[in-house]
């Protein structure tokens, strides 16, 4: 199914394909990341970041 809206349908499918590739790459990356115990690391990083953010925020609101 090609969709022609004034411009070339090839560009449309190219963009769709790129988005699909990016999405599948991201999903595969997440799976590998989780398999390598990345979720725990991500959680720690998130907590540390929140702590730093809270410090910065409270320091700027004294």
Coordinates of N, CA and C in Angstrom, one line a residue:
X1 N 0.8 -1.2 0.0 CA 0.0 0.0 0.0 C 0.8 1.3 0.0
X2 N 0.8 1.9 -1.1 CA 1.5 3.2 -1.2 C 0.5 4.4 -1.0
X3 N 0.9 5.4 -0.3 CA 0.1 6.5 0.0 C 0.7 7.7 -0.8
X4 N 0.0 8.2 -1.7 CA 0.4 9.4 -2.5 C -0.3 10.6 -2.0
X5 N 0.5 11.5 -1.4 CA 0.0 12.8 -1.0 C 0.9 13.9 -1.6
X6 N 0.8 14.1 -2.9 CA 1.6 15.1 -3.5 C 3.0 14.7 -3.7
X7 N 3.6 14.2 -2.7 CA 5.1 13.8 -2.8 C 5.2 12.3 -3.1
X8 N 6.5 12.0 -3.3 CA 6.8 10.6 -3.6 C 6.4 9.6 -2.5
X9 N 5.8 8.5 -2.8 CA 5.4 7.5 -1.7 C 6.6 6.8 -1.2
X10 N 7.8 6.8 -1.9 CA 9.0 6.2 -1.5 C 9.5 6.8 -0.2
X11 N 9.5 8.1 -0.2 CA 9.9 8.8 1.0 C 9.1 8.4 2.2
X12 N 7.8 8.3 2.0 CA 6.9 7.9 3.1 C 7.3 6.5 3.7
X13 N 7.5 5.6 2.8 CA 7.8 4.2 3.2 C 9.2 4.2 3.8
X14 N 10.1 5.0 3.3 CA 11.5 5.1 3.8 C 11.4 5.5 5.3
X15 N 10.6 6.6 5.5 CA 10.5 7.1 6.9 C 9.9 6.1 7.8
X16 N 8.8 5.4 7.3 CA 8.2 4.4 8.1 C 9.2 3.3 8.5
X17 N 9.9 2.9 7.5 CA 10.9 1.8 7.7 C 12.0 2.2 8.7
X18 N 12.4 3.4 8.6 CA 13.4 3.9 9.5 C 12.9 3.9 11.0
X19 N 11.6 4.4 11.1 CA 11.0 4.4 12.4 C 10.8 3.0 13.0
X20 N 10.4 2.1 12.1 CA 10.3 0.7 12.6 C 11.6 0.1 13.0
X21 N 12.7 0.4 12.2 CA 14.0 -0.1 12.6 C 14.4 0.5 13.9
X22 N 14.2 1.8 14.1 CA 14.6 2.4 15.4 C 13.9 1.8 16.5
X23 N 12.6 1.5 16.3 CA 11.8 0.9 17.4 C 12.3 -0.5 17.8
X24 N 12.5 -1.3 16.7 CA 12.9 -2.7 17.0 C 14.3 -2.7 17.6
X25 N 15.2 -1.8 17.1 CA 16.5 -1.6 17.7 C 16.4 -1.3 19.2
X26 N 15.5 -0.4 19.5 CA 15.3 0.1 20.9 C 14.8 -1.1 21.8
X27 N 13.9 -1.8 21.2 CA 13.3 -3.0 22.0 C 14.4 -4.0 22.2
X28 N 15.2 -4.3 21.2 CA 16.2 -5.3 21.3 C 17.3 -4.8 22.3
X29 N 17.6 -3.5 22.2 CA 18.5 -2.9 23.1 C 18.1 -3.1 24.6
X30 N 16.8 -2.8 24.8 CA 16.2 -2.9 26.2 C 16.3 -4.4 26.7
X31 N 16.0 -5.3 25.8 CA 16.1 -6.7 26.2 C 17.5 -7.1 26.6
X32 N 18.5 -6.7 25.8 CA 19.9 -7.0 26.1 C 20.3 -6.3 27.4
X33 N 19.9 -5.1 27.5 CA 20.2 -4.3 28.7 C 19.6 -5.0 29.9
X34 N 18.4 -5.4 29.9 CA 17.8 -6.1 31.0 C 18.5 -7.4 31.3
X35 N 18.8 -8.1 30.2 CA 19.5 -9.4 30.4 C 20.9 -9.2 31.1
X36 N 21.5 -8.1 30.9 CA 22.8 -7.8 31.5 C 22.6 -7.2 32.9
X37 N 21.4 -7.3 33.5 CA 21.2 -6.7 34.8 C 21.1 -5.2 34.7
X38 N 20.8 -4.7 33.6 CA 20.7 -3.2 33.4 C 19.6 -2.5 34.1
X39 N 18.5 -3.3 34.3 CA 17.3 -2.6 35.0 C 17.7 -2.1 36.4
X40 N 18.4 -2.9 37.1 CA 18.9 -2.6 38.5 C 19.8 -1.3 38.4
X41 N 20.7 -1.4 37.4 CA 21.6 -0.2 37.3 C 20.8 1.0 36.9
X42 N 19.8 0.9 36.0 CA 19.0 2.0 35.6 C 18.3 2.6 36.8
X43 N 17.8 1.7 37.7 CA 17.0 2.1 38.8 C 17.9 2.9 39.8
X44 N 19.1 2.4 40.0 CA 20.1 3.1 40.9 C 20.4 4.5 40.3
X45 N 20.7 4.5 39.0 CA 21.0 5.8 38.3 C 19.9 6.8 38.5
X46 N 18.7 6.3 38.3 CA 17.5 7.1 38.4 C 17.4 7.7 39.8
X47 N 17.6 6.8 40.8 CA 17.5 7.3 42.2 C 18.6 8.3 42.5
X48 N 19.8 8.0 42.0 CA 20.9 9.0 42.3 C 20.6 10.3 41.6
X49 N 20.1 10.2 40.4 CA 19.7 11.5 39.7 C 18.7 12.3 40.4
X50 N 17.7 11.6 40.9 CA 16.6 12.2 41.7 C 17.2 12.9 42.9
X51 N 18.1 12.2 43.6 CA 18.8 12.8 44.8 C 19.5 14.0 44.4
X52 N 20.3 14.0 43.3 CA 21.1 15.1 42.9 C 20.2 16.3 42.5
X53 N 19.1 15.9 41.8 CA 18.1 16.9 41.4 C 17.5 17.6 42.6
X54 N 17.2 16.8 43.6 CA 16.6 17.3 44.9 C 17.5 18.3 45.6
X55 N 18.8 17.9 45.6 CA 19.9 18.7 46.2 C 20.0 20.1 45.5
X56 N 20.0 20.0 44.1 CA 20.2 21.2 43.3 C 18.9 22.1 43.5
X57 N 17.8 21.5 43.5 CA 16.5 22.2 43.6 C 16.4 22.9 45.0
X58 N 16.7 22.2 46.1 CA 16.6 22.8 47.4 C 17.7 23.9 47.6
X59 N 18.9 23.7 47.0 CA 19.9 24.7 47.1 C 19.5 26.0 46.4
X60 N 18.8 25.9 45.3 CA 18.5 27.1 44.5 C 17.2 27.7 45.1
X61 N 16.6 27.1 46.1 CA 15.4 27.7 46.7 C 15.5 28.0 48.1
X62 N 16.8 28.4 48.5 CA 17.0 28.8 49.9 C 16.8 30.3 50.0

